[in-house]
Amino acid sequence: MRSCGQAIVMIGFMGSGKSAVGRAVAARLGVVCLDTDEMIRAHAGRGIPEIFEQLGEERFRVMEAESLEKLSGGKPVVVVTGGGIVLRKANVEVLQRLGLIVHLFADEETLSQRVSRRDNRPLLRTADPRTTLHELYTARKPIYEEAADVSIDTSRCSIPQVVELVLRGIAAARLAKQ
Ligand code: S3P
């Protein structure tokens, strides 16, 4: 167990359920839910697809790292992150200091179905989004797994079921820490 802060940090691939589950976990615990993509959107005054389109992915990644500077593990908040936040090792180190890292995952087919419901992921706006998803997922999977304190398969679970698993996983991880 590497963390010392009080935050619960949600990581995982696009479509893994971080935002919906993070909000629901925060509501259950009666704490604030912060979302790095929301922070970036508010700061930039435009949406994530527009940031990618107008400023490029590299600038987005800088903004993503900057959003982490505004967070502290001093309070029991839930932090929802964008799927690519783990691409920078320094980000992972910050997240680990903030608190417990919960990794949500799902099988590729489920992820693909979930993300295709909305066209709001610039990285998947390619000629072959399914192959792009496979390539990104394959590259990132080991990074999520290595970073996480708790990993939860959301493939066949409803949001309330995942929330229960997250709460149980956090409790077990905290017990193991004592
Ligand atoms: C990204 C995931 C997105 C968002 C941006 C980049 C990624 O967030 O940060 O489009 O690199 O995986 P979600 O994981 O909430 O979709």
Short mmCIF file of N, CA and C and ligand atoms in Angstrom, two decimals:
data_model
loop_
_atom_site.label_atom_id
_atom_site.label_comp_id
_atom_site.label_asym_id
_atom_site.label_seq_id
_atom_site.Cartn_x
_atom_site.Cartn_y
_atom_site.Cartn_z
N MET A 1 0.85 -1.20 0.00
CA MET A 1 0.00 0.00 0.00
C MET A 1 0.88 1.24 0.00
N ARG A 2 0.68 2.10 -1.01
CA ARG A 2 1.61 3.21 -1.15
C ARG A 2 1.02 4.54 -0.75
N SER A 3 -0.32 4.61 -0.61
CA SER A 3 -0.93 5.92 -0.48
C SER A 3 -0.94 6.42 0.97
N CYS A 4 -1.03 7.75 1.11
CA CYS A 4 -1.14 8.31 2.44
C CYS A 4 -2.31 9.29 2.53
N GLY A 5 -2.72 9.87 1.41
CA GLY A 5 -3.81 10.85 1.42
C GLY A 5 -5.17 10.19 1.61
N GLN A 6 -6.19 11.03 1.75
CA GLN A 6 -7.53 10.52 2.06
C GLN A 6 -8.45 10.41 0.84
N ALA A 7 -7.95 10.80 -0.33
CA ALA A 7 -8.81 10.78 -1.53
C ALA A 7 -9.02 9.35 -2.04
N ILE A 8 -10.10 9.20 -2.79
CA ILE A 8 -10.33 7.97 -3.54
C ILE A 8 -10.22 8.36 -5.01
N VAL A 9 -9.27 7.78 -5.71
CA VAL A 9 -8.97 8.19 -7.08
C VAL A 9 -9.43 7.12 -8.06
N MET A 10 -10.29 7.51 -9.00
CA MET A 10 -10.79 6.56 -9.99
C MET A 10 -9.94 6.65 -11.26
N ILE A 11 -9.36 5.53 -11.67
CA ILE A 11 -8.64 5.48 -12.94
C ILE A 11 -9.23 4.37 -13.81
N GLY A 12 -8.92 4.40 -15.10
CA GLY A 12 -9.38 3.34 -15.98
C GLY A 12 -9.63 3.86 -17.39
N PHE A 13 -9.83 2.93 -18.29
CA PHE A 13 -10.00 3.27 -19.70
C PHE A 13 -11.32 4.00 -19.94
N MET A 14 -11.39 4.72 -21.05
CA MET A 14 -12.65 5.37 -21.46
C MET A 14 -13.77 4.33 -21.47
N GLY A 15 -14.90 4.67 -20.85
CA GLY A 15 -16.02 3.74 -20.84
C GLY A 15 -16.00 2.75 -19.69
N SER A 16 -15.02 2.85 -18.81
CA SER A 16 -14.97 1.89 -17.70
C SER A 16 -15.95 2.26 -16.60
N GLY A 17 -16.49 3.49 -16.63
CA GLY A 17 -17.52 3.89 -15.66
C GLY A 17 -17.02 4.83 -14.58
N LYS A 18 -15.83 5.39 -14.77
CA LYS A 18 -15.23 6.23 -13.72
C LYS A 18 -16.13 7.38 -13.27
N SER A 19 -16.71 8.10 -14.24
CA SER A 19 -17.48 9.30 -13.89
C SER A 19 -18.76 8.95 -13.13
N ALA A 20 -19.54 8.04 -13.70
CA ALA A 20 -20.82 7.68 -13.06
C ALA A 20 -20.58 7.04 -11.70
N VAL A 21 -19.61 6.12 -11.64
CA VAL A 21 -19.33 5.43 -10.38
C VAL A 21 -18.71 6.40 -9.37
N GLY A 22 -17.80 7.24 -9.84
CA GLY A 22 -17.15 8.20 -8.95
C GLY A 22 -18.17 9.13 -8.30
N ARG A 23 -19.12 9.62 -9.10
CA ARG A 23 -20.16 10.51 -8.57
C ARG A 23 -21.02 9.77 -7.54
N ALA A 24 -21.36 8.52 -7.87
CA ALA A 24 -22.22 7.74 -6.96
C ALA A 24 -21.48 7.38 -5.67
N VAL A 25 -20.20 7.06 -5.77
CA VAL A 25 -19.41 6.75 -4.56
C VAL A 25 -19.33 8.01 -3.69
N ALA A 26 -19.08 9.15 -4.32
CA ALA A 26 -18.99 10.42 -3.57
C ALA A 26 -20.31 10.70 -2.85
N ALA A 27 -21.43 10.47 -3.56
CA ALA A 27 -22.74 10.72 -2.95
C ALA A 27 -22.96 9.79 -1.76
N ARG A 28 -22.58 8.53 -1.91
CA ARG A 28 -22.74 7.57 -0.80
C ARG A 28 -21.93 7.98 0.42
N LEU A 29 -20.71 8.50 0.15
CA LEU A 29 -19.83 8.86 1.26
C LEU A 29 -20.08 10.28 1.76
N GLY A 30 -20.91 11.03 1.02
CA GLY A 30 -21.18 12.42 1.41
C GLY A 30 -19.98 13.31 1.23
N VAL A 31 -19.20 13.04 0.17
CA VAL A 31 -18.01 13.87 -0.09
C VAL A 31 -18.10 14.46 -1.50
N VAL A 32 -17.21 15.41 -1.77
CA VAL A 32 -17.19 16.08 -3.06
C VAL A 32 -16.56 15.17 -4.11
N CYS A 33 -17.07 15.25 -5.35
CA CYS A 33 -16.46 14.52 -6.46
C CYS A 33 -15.80 15.52 -7.40
N LEU A 34 -14.50 15.39 -7.60
CA LEU A 34 -13.77 16.27 -8.51
C LEU A 34 -13.40 15.46 -9.74
N ASP A 35 -13.42 16.10 -10.90
CA ASP A 35 -13.18 15.40 -12.15
C ASP A 35 -12.14 16.19 -12.95
N THR A 36 -11.02 15.55 -13.25
CA THR A 36 -9.94 16.31 -13.91
C THR A 36 -10.38 16.83 -15.29
N ASP A 37 -11.17 16.06 -16.02
CA ASP A 37 -11.66 16.55 -17.32
C ASP A 37 -12.54 17.79 -17.15
N GLU A 38 -13.38 17.77 -16.09
CA GLU A 38 -14.24 18.94 -15.80
C GLU A 38 -13.39 20.15 -15.44
N MET A 39 -12.34 19.92 -14.68
CA MET A 39 -11.45 21.02 -14.27
C MET A 39 -10.77 21.63 -15.50
N ILE A 40 -10.36 20.76 -16.42
CA ILE A 40 -9.70 21.22 -17.64
C ILE A 40 -10.69 22.01 -18.50
N ARG A 41 -11.89 21.47 -18.63
CA ARG A 41 -12.95 22.14 -19.42
C ARG A 41 -13.23 23.54 -18.87
N ALA A 42 -13.36 23.62 -17.55
CA ALA A 42 -13.68 24.91 -16.92
C ALA A 42 -12.53 25.90 -17.13
N HIS A 43 -11.31 25.40 -16.97
CA HIS A 43 -10.13 26.27 -17.09
C HIS A 43 -9.96 26.75 -18.53
N ALA A 44 -10.16 25.84 -19.48
CA ALA A 44 -9.93 26.18 -20.90
C ALA A 44 -11.14 26.88 -21.52
N GLY A 45 -12.29 26.80 -20.87
CA GLY A 45 -13.49 27.43 -21.41
C GLY A 45 -13.96 26.77 -22.69
N ARG A 46 -13.64 25.51 -22.87
CA ARG A 46 -14.13 24.75 -24.04
C ARG A 46 -14.09 23.26 -23.73
N GLY A 47 -14.74 22.50 -24.58
CA GLY A 47 -14.86 21.06 -24.35
C GLY A 47 -13.58 20.30 -24.69
N ILE A 48 -13.50 19.05 -24.23
CA ILE A 48 -12.31 18.23 -24.46
C ILE A 48 -12.07 18.01 -25.98
N PRO A 49 -13.10 17.69 -26.77
CA PRO A 49 -12.84 17.52 -28.21
C PRO A 49 -12.28 18.80 -28.85
N GLU A 50 -12.79 19.95 -28.41
CA GLU A 50 -12.30 21.24 -28.96
C GLU A 50 -10.85 21.47 -28.55
N ILE A 51 -10.51 21.10 -27.32
CA ILE A 51 -9.12 21.28 -26.86
C ILE A 51 -8.18 20.43 -27.73
N PHE A 52 -8.56 19.17 -27.96
CA PHE A 52 -7.74 18.29 -28.81
C PHE A 52 -7.63 18.88 -30.22
N GLU A 53 -8.75 19.35 -30.73
CA GLU A 53 -8.80 19.85 -32.11
C GLU A 53 -8.00 21.14 -32.29
N GLN A 54 -8.18 22.06 -31.33
CA GLN A 54 -7.60 23.39 -31.50
C GLN A 54 -6.19 23.50 -30.92
N LEU A 55 -5.91 22.76 -29.83
CA LEU A 55 -4.61 22.91 -29.17
C LEU A 55 -3.75 21.66 -29.27
N GLY A 56 -4.35 20.53 -29.56
CA GLY A 56 -3.59 19.29 -29.71
C GLY A 56 -3.54 18.46 -28.43
N GLU A 57 -3.24 17.17 -28.60
CA GLU A 57 -3.22 16.26 -27.44
C GLU A 57 -2.14 16.65 -26.43
N GLU A 58 -0.96 17.05 -26.93
CA GLU A 58 0.14 17.34 -26.02
C GLU A 58 -0.23 18.46 -25.04
N ARG A 59 -0.89 19.50 -25.56
CA ARG A 59 -1.33 20.62 -24.70
C ARG A 59 -2.38 20.12 -23.69
N PHE A 60 -3.26 19.23 -24.16
CA PHE A 60 -4.25 18.65 -23.24
C PHE A 60 -3.54 17.90 -22.10
N ARG A 61 -2.48 17.16 -22.45
CA ARG A 61 -1.76 16.39 -21.42
C ARG A 61 -1.10 17.32 -20.40
N VAL A 62 -0.63 18.47 -20.88
CA VAL A 62 -0.05 19.46 -19.96
C VAL A 62 -1.14 19.97 -19.01
N MET A 63 -2.30 20.29 -19.58
CA MET A 63 -3.42 20.78 -18.76
C MET A 63 -3.87 19.71 -17.76
N GLU A 64 -3.80 18.47 -18.20
CA GLU A 64 -4.20 17.35 -17.33
C GLU A 64 -3.25 17.28 -16.12
N ALA A 65 -1.95 17.39 -16.40
CA ALA A 65 -0.97 17.36 -15.30
C ALA A 65 -1.17 18.57 -14.39
N GLU A 66 -1.48 19.73 -14.98
CA GLU A 66 -1.70 20.95 -14.19
C GLU A 66 -2.93 20.81 -13.29
N SER A 67 -3.96 20.11 -13.79
CA SER A 67 -5.17 19.95 -12.98
C SER A 67 -4.85 19.20 -11.68
N LEU A 68 -3.87 18.30 -11.74
CA LEU A 68 -3.52 17.53 -10.53
C LEU A 68 -2.87 18.39 -9.47
N GLU A 69 -2.24 19.48 -9.91
CA GLU A 69 -1.56 20.37 -8.94
C GLU A 69 -2.59 21.03 -8.01
N LYS A 70 -3.84 21.10 -8.48
CA LYS A 70 -4.88 21.78 -7.69
C LYS A 70 -5.51 20.84 -6.66
N LEU A 71 -5.13 19.57 -6.67
CA LEU A 71 -5.76 18.60 -5.77
C LEU A 71 -4.89 18.31 -4.56
N SER A 72 -5.56 17.98 -3.46
CA SER A 72 -4.78 17.57 -2.29
C SER A 72 -5.46 16.37 -1.65
N GLY A 73 -4.67 15.56 -0.99
CA GLY A 73 -5.22 14.37 -0.33
C GLY A 73 -5.63 14.66 1.10
N GLY A 74 -5.70 15.95 1.44
CA GLY A 74 -6.01 16.34 2.82
C GLY A 74 -7.46 16.12 3.20
N LYS A 75 -8.30 15.94 2.19
CA LYS A 75 -9.74 15.75 2.48
C LYS A 75 -10.22 14.46 1.82
N PRO A 76 -11.27 13.83 2.37
CA PRO A 76 -11.78 12.60 1.76
C PRO A 76 -12.67 12.89 0.56
N VAL A 77 -12.07 13.26 -0.55
CA VAL A 77 -12.83 13.53 -1.78
C VAL A 77 -12.70 12.35 -2.73
N VAL A 78 -13.58 12.32 -3.75
CA VAL A 78 -13.41 11.36 -4.84
C VAL A 78 -12.84 12.14 -6.03
N VAL A 79 -11.80 11.60 -6.64
CA VAL A 79 -11.19 12.24 -7.82
C VAL A 79 -11.38 11.32 -9.02
N VAL A 80 -12.11 11.81 -10.02
CA VAL A 80 -12.29 11.05 -11.27
C VAL A 80 -11.27 11.58 -12.28
N THR A 81 -10.58 10.68 -12.95
CA THR A 81 -9.54 11.12 -13.90
C THR A 81 -9.89 10.70 -15.33
N GLY A 82 -9.27 11.36 -16.29
CA GLY A 82 -9.39 10.96 -17.69
C GLY A 82 -8.58 9.69 -17.94
N GLY A 83 -8.99 8.92 -18.93
CA GLY A 83 -8.37 7.61 -19.17
C GLY A 83 -6.88 7.63 -19.47
N GLY A 84 -6.39 8.78 -19.96
CA GLY A 84 -4.97 8.83 -20.35
C GLY A 84 -4.07 9.43 -19.28
N ILE A 85 -4.61 9.70 -18.11
CA ILE A 85 -3.82 10.40 -17.09
C ILE A 85 -2.61 9.59 -16.65
N VAL A 86 -2.72 8.26 -16.75
CA VAL A 86 -1.62 7.40 -16.29
C VAL A 86 -0.45 7.36 -17.28
N LEU A 87 -0.61 8.01 -18.44
CA LEU A 87 0.46 7.97 -19.44
C LEU A 87 1.72 8.68 -18.95
N ARG A 88 1.55 9.64 -18.04
CA ARG A 88 2.71 10.30 -17.45
C ARG A 88 2.97 9.70 -16.07
N LYS A 89 4.18 9.17 -15.92
CA LYS A 89 4.54 8.49 -14.66
C LYS A 89 4.40 9.45 -13.47
N ALA A 90 4.75 10.73 -13.72
CA ALA A 90 4.68 11.72 -12.63
C ALA A 90 3.23 11.88 -12.17
N ASN A 91 2.26 11.79 -13.09
CA ASN A 91 0.85 11.88 -12.71
C ASN A 91 0.48 10.72 -11.77
N VAL A 92 0.94 9.54 -12.12
CA VAL A 92 0.62 8.36 -11.30
C VAL A 92 1.16 8.56 -9.89
N GLU A 93 2.35 9.11 -9.79
CA GLU A 93 2.95 9.33 -8.46
C GLU A 93 2.11 10.33 -7.65
N VAL A 94 1.63 11.38 -8.34
CA VAL A 94 0.77 12.36 -7.65
C VAL A 94 -0.51 11.66 -7.17
N LEU A 95 -1.13 10.88 -8.05
CA LEU A 95 -2.39 10.20 -7.71
C LEU A 95 -2.18 9.25 -6.53
N GLN A 96 -1.07 8.56 -6.51
CA GLN A 96 -0.80 7.63 -5.41
C GLN A 96 -0.63 8.36 -4.08
N ARG A 97 -0.08 9.58 -4.16
CA ARG A 97 0.05 10.37 -2.93
C ARG A 97 -1.30 10.91 -2.46
N LEU A 98 -2.22 11.13 -3.41
CA LEU A 98 -3.54 11.68 -3.05
C LEU A 98 -4.37 10.71 -2.22
N GLY A 99 -4.21 9.43 -2.48
CA GLY A 99 -5.02 8.46 -1.73
C GLY A 99 -5.03 7.09 -2.36
N LEU A 100 -6.15 6.40 -2.18
CA LEU A 100 -6.29 5.04 -2.73
C LEU A 100 -6.67 5.12 -4.20
N ILE A 101 -6.05 4.30 -5.02
CA ILE A 101 -6.38 4.30 -6.44
C ILE A 101 -7.27 3.11 -6.77
N VAL A 102 -8.45 3.42 -7.30
CA VAL A 102 -9.41 2.38 -7.69
C VAL A 102 -9.42 2.31 -9.21
N HIS A 103 -9.11 1.15 -9.74
CA HIS A 103 -9.08 0.94 -11.19
C HIS A 103 -10.35 0.22 -11.63
N LEU A 104 -11.14 0.89 -12.46
CA LEU A 104 -12.32 0.24 -13.04
C LEU A 104 -11.94 -0.28 -14.42
N PHE A 105 -12.33 -1.52 -14.71
CA PHE A 105 -12.05 -2.05 -16.05
C PHE A 105 -13.25 -2.83 -16.57
N ALA A 106 -13.20 -3.13 -17.86
CA ALA A 106 -14.26 -3.92 -18.50
C ALA A 106 -13.63 -4.59 -19.72
N ASP A 107 -14.31 -5.63 -20.23
CA ASP A 107 -13.76 -6.26 -21.43
C ASP A 107 -13.92 -5.29 -22.61
N GLU A 108 -13.09 -5.50 -23.63
CA GLU A 108 -13.04 -4.55 -24.74
C GLU A 108 -14.38 -4.35 -25.43
N GLU A 109 -15.12 -5.44 -25.58
CA GLU A 109 -16.40 -5.35 -26.27
C GLU A 109 -17.36 -4.42 -25.51
N THR A 110 -17.36 -4.58 -24.19
CA THR A 110 -18.21 -3.72 -23.35
C THR A 110 -17.76 -2.27 -23.44
N LEU A 111 -16.46 -2.05 -23.37
CA LEU A 111 -15.93 -0.68 -23.48
C LEU A 111 -16.36 -0.07 -24.81
N SER A 112 -16.19 -0.87 -25.87
CA SER A 112 -16.52 -0.40 -27.21
C SER A 112 -17.99 0.01 -27.31
N GLN A 113 -18.86 -0.83 -26.76
CA GLN A 113 -20.30 -0.51 -26.78
C GLN A 113 -20.60 0.77 -26.00
N ARG A 114 -19.97 0.89 -24.83
CA ARG A 114 -20.25 2.07 -23.99
C ARG A 114 -19.76 3.35 -24.66
N VAL A 115 -18.53 3.33 -25.21
CA VAL A 115 -17.99 4.58 -25.77
C VAL A 115 -18.68 4.97 -27.08
N SER A 116 -19.25 3.98 -27.77
CA SER A 116 -19.89 4.31 -29.05
C SER A 116 -21.25 4.99 -28.86
N ARG A 117 -21.72 5.03 -27.60
CA ARG A 117 -22.99 5.72 -27.34
C ARG A 117 -22.86 7.23 -27.51
N ARG A 118 -21.63 7.73 -27.31
CA ARG A 118 -21.42 9.18 -27.44
C ARG A 118 -20.15 9.44 -28.24
N ASP A 119 -20.19 10.50 -29.06
CA ASP A 119 -19.02 10.83 -29.88
C ASP A 119 -18.22 11.94 -29.19
N ASN A 120 -17.78 11.70 -27.96
CA ASN A 120 -17.09 12.77 -27.22
C ASN A 120 -15.66 12.42 -26.86
N ARG A 121 -15.13 11.33 -27.51
CA ARG A 121 -13.74 10.94 -27.22
C ARG A 121 -12.87 11.17 -28.45
N PRO A 122 -12.12 12.29 -28.46
CA PRO A 122 -11.34 12.63 -29.65
C PRO A 122 -10.37 11.54 -30.09
N LEU A 123 -9.82 10.79 -29.13
CA LEU A 123 -8.84 9.76 -29.50
C LEU A 123 -9.47 8.61 -30.29
N LEU A 124 -10.80 8.49 -30.17
CA LEU A 124 -11.48 7.40 -30.87
C LEU A 124 -12.15 7.87 -32.15
N ARG A 125 -11.91 9.11 -32.53
CA ARG A 125 -12.45 9.61 -33.79
C ARG A 125 -11.49 9.26 -34.92
N THR A 126 -11.35 7.97 -35.17
CA THR A 126 -10.45 7.50 -36.22
C THR A 126 -11.27 6.72 -37.26
N ALA A 127 -10.60 6.30 -38.33
CA ALA A 127 -11.30 5.54 -39.37
C ALA A 127 -11.79 4.20 -38.82
N ASP A 128 -11.04 3.66 -37.84
CA ASP A 128 -11.39 2.35 -37.28
C ASP A 128 -11.32 2.42 -35.75
N PRO A 129 -12.36 3.00 -35.13
CA PRO A 129 -12.33 3.22 -33.68
C PRO A 129 -12.15 1.94 -32.86
N ARG A 130 -12.68 0.83 -33.36
CA ARG A 130 -12.57 -0.43 -32.60
C ARG A 130 -11.11 -0.87 -32.49
N THR A 131 -10.37 -0.75 -33.61
CA THR A 131 -8.94 -1.11 -33.59
C THR A 131 -8.15 -0.11 -32.75
N THR A 132 -8.50 1.15 -32.85
CA THR A 132 -7.82 2.17 -32.03
C THR A 132 -8.03 1.86 -30.55
N LEU A 133 -9.28 1.51 -30.21
CA LEU A 133 -9.57 1.18 -28.81
C LEU A 133 -8.71 -0.01 -28.37
N HIS A 134 -8.63 -1.02 -29.21
CA HIS A 134 -7.84 -2.22 -28.88
C HIS A 134 -6.38 -1.84 -28.63
N GLU A 135 -5.83 -1.01 -29.52
CA GLU A 135 -4.41 -0.64 -29.40
C GLU A 135 -4.15 0.18 -28.14
N LEU A 136 -5.02 1.15 -27.90
CA LEU A 136 -4.85 2.00 -26.70
C LEU A 136 -5.01 1.16 -25.44
N TYR A 137 -6.03 0.30 -25.44
CA TYR A 137 -6.33 -0.50 -24.25
C TYR A 137 -5.17 -1.46 -23.94
N THR A 138 -4.65 -2.08 -24.99
CA THR A 138 -3.55 -3.03 -24.80
C THR A 138 -2.33 -2.33 -24.22
N ALA A 139 -2.06 -1.12 -24.71
CA ALA A 139 -0.89 -0.38 -24.23
C ALA A 139 -1.07 0.10 -22.80
N ARG A 140 -2.30 0.44 -22.43
CA ARG A 140 -2.52 1.06 -21.12
C ARG A 140 -2.84 0.09 -19.99
N LYS A 141 -3.40 -1.06 -20.34
CA LYS A 141 -3.86 -2.01 -19.32
C LYS A 141 -2.81 -2.27 -18.22
N PRO A 142 -1.56 -2.59 -18.61
CA PRO A 142 -0.58 -2.86 -17.55
C PRO A 142 -0.28 -1.63 -16.68
N ILE A 143 -0.43 -0.45 -17.24
CA ILE A 143 -0.14 0.77 -16.45
C ILE A 143 -1.22 0.96 -15.39
N TYR A 144 -2.50 0.77 -15.79
CA TYR A 144 -3.59 0.88 -14.81
C TYR A 144 -3.39 -0.14 -13.69
N GLU A 145 -3.08 -1.38 -14.10
CA GLU A 145 -2.97 -2.46 -13.12
C GLU A 145 -1.85 -2.20 -12.12
N GLU A 146 -0.74 -1.70 -12.64
CA GLU A 146 0.42 -1.42 -11.80
C GLU A 146 0.13 -0.28 -10.82
N ALA A 147 -0.65 0.71 -11.27
CA ALA A 147 -0.91 1.90 -10.45
C ALA A 147 -1.94 1.65 -9.35
N ALA A 148 -2.81 0.65 -9.55
CA ALA A 148 -4.02 0.54 -8.70
C ALA A 148 -3.80 -0.15 -7.36
N ASP A 149 -4.57 0.30 -6.36
CA ASP A 149 -4.66 -0.41 -5.08
C ASP A 149 -5.81 -1.42 -5.13
N VAL A 150 -6.86 -1.06 -5.89
CA VAL A 150 -8.05 -1.91 -5.99
C VAL A 150 -8.46 -1.95 -7.47
N SER A 151 -8.77 -3.13 -8.01
CA SER A 151 -9.23 -3.24 -9.41
C SER A 151 -10.59 -3.91 -9.45
N ILE A 152 -11.50 -3.34 -10.21
CA ILE A 152 -12.87 -3.86 -10.25
C ILE A 152 -13.36 -4.02 -11.68
N ASP A 153 -13.85 -5.23 -11.97
CA ASP A 153 -14.40 -5.51 -13.31
C ASP A 153 -15.84 -5.01 -13.37
N THR A 154 -16.11 -4.04 -14.23
CA THR A 154 -17.45 -3.44 -14.31
C THR A 154 -18.26 -4.02 -15.48
N SER A 155 -17.69 -4.99 -16.20
CA SER A 155 -18.30 -5.46 -17.46
C SER A 155 -19.77 -5.83 -17.32
N ARG A 156 -20.06 -6.64 -16.30
CA ARG A 156 -21.43 -7.14 -16.19
C ARG A 156 -22.15 -6.62 -14.94
N CYS A 157 -21.74 -5.44 -14.49
CA CYS A 157 -22.33 -4.88 -13.27
C CYS A 157 -23.07 -3.58 -13.56
N SER A 158 -24.12 -3.33 -12.79
CA SER A 158 -24.80 -2.04 -12.84
C SER A 158 -23.97 -1.04 -12.03
N ILE A 159 -24.28 0.23 -12.18
CA ILE A 159 -23.53 1.25 -11.41
C ILE A 159 -23.67 1.00 -9.90
N PRO A 160 -24.90 0.76 -9.37
CA PRO A 160 -24.98 0.51 -7.92
C PRO A 160 -24.16 -0.70 -7.48
N GLN A 161 -24.10 -1.73 -8.32
CA GLN A 161 -23.29 -2.91 -7.96
C GLN A 161 -21.80 -2.54 -7.90
N VAL A 162 -21.36 -1.75 -8.89
CA VAL A 162 -19.94 -1.35 -8.89
C VAL A 162 -19.64 -0.49 -7.66
N VAL A 163 -20.59 0.38 -7.31
CA VAL A 163 -20.38 1.24 -6.13
C VAL A 163 -20.15 0.37 -4.89
N GLU A 164 -20.96 -0.69 -4.73
CA GLU A 164 -20.78 -1.59 -3.58
C GLU A 164 -19.40 -2.23 -3.61
N LEU A 165 -18.98 -2.68 -4.80
CA LEU A 165 -17.67 -3.33 -4.92
C LEU A 165 -16.54 -2.33 -4.61
N VAL A 166 -16.72 -1.09 -5.04
CA VAL A 166 -15.70 -0.07 -4.76
C VAL A 166 -15.61 0.15 -3.24
N LEU A 167 -16.76 0.31 -2.59
CA LEU A 167 -16.76 0.58 -1.14
C LEU A 167 -16.12 -0.59 -0.38
N ARG A 168 -16.45 -1.81 -0.80
CA ARG A 168 -15.86 -2.99 -0.16
C ARG A 168 -14.35 -3.05 -0.41
N GLY A 169 -13.98 -2.76 -1.66
CA GLY A 169 -12.55 -2.79 -2.03
C GLY A 169 -11.74 -1.77 -1.24
N ILE A 170 -12.32 -0.59 -1.07
CA ILE A 170 -11.62 0.47 -0.31
C ILE A 170 -11.47 0.04 1.15
N ALA A 171 -12.55 -0.51 1.71
CA ALA A 171 -12.50 -0.92 3.12
C ALA A 171 -11.42 -1.99 3.31
N ALA A 172 -11.36 -2.96 2.39
CA ALA A 172 -10.36 -4.03 2.50
C ALA A 172 -8.95 -3.47 2.36
N ALA A 173 -8.78 -2.55 1.41
CA ALA A 173 -7.45 -1.97 1.18
C ALA A 173 -7.01 -1.17 2.41
N ARG A 174 -7.96 -0.49 3.05
CA ARG A 174 -7.61 0.32 4.24
C ARG A 174 -7.27 -0.59 5.43
N LEU A 175 -8.01 -1.69 5.54
CA LEU A 175 -7.72 -2.66 6.61
C LEU A 175 -6.31 -3.23 6.45
N ALA A 176 -6.00 -3.56 5.19
CA ALA A 176 -4.69 -4.16 4.90
C ALA A 176 -3.56 -3.19 5.23
N LYS A 177 -3.89 -1.91 5.20
CA LYS A 177 -2.89 -0.87 5.44
C LYS A 177 -2.55 -0.76 6.94
N GLN A 178 -3.54 -1.12 7.79
CA GLN A 178 -3.33 -0.92 9.24
C GLN A 178 -2.32 -1.91 9.83
C1 S3P B 1 -8.83 10.32 -22.69
C2 S3P B 1 -9.96 10.04 -21.96
C3 S3P B 1 -11.03 11.02 -21.77
C4 S3P B 1 -10.50 12.45 -21.86
C5 S3P B 1 -9.74 12.63 -23.15
C6 S3P B 1 -8.55 11.66 -23.26
C7 S3P B 1 -7.82 9.24 -22.87
O1 S3P B 1 -11.67 10.85 -20.49
O2 S3P B 1 -9.65 12.73 -20.78
O3 S3P B 1 -10.64 12.44 -24.21
O4 S3P B 1 -6.67 9.54 -23.26
O5 S3P B 1 -8.15 8.07 -22.60
P1 S3P B 1 -12.61 9.58 -20.15
O6 S3P B 1 -11.70 8.46 -19.73
O7 S3P B 1 -13.46 10.06 -19.02
O8 S3P B 1 -13.39 9.26 -21.36
#
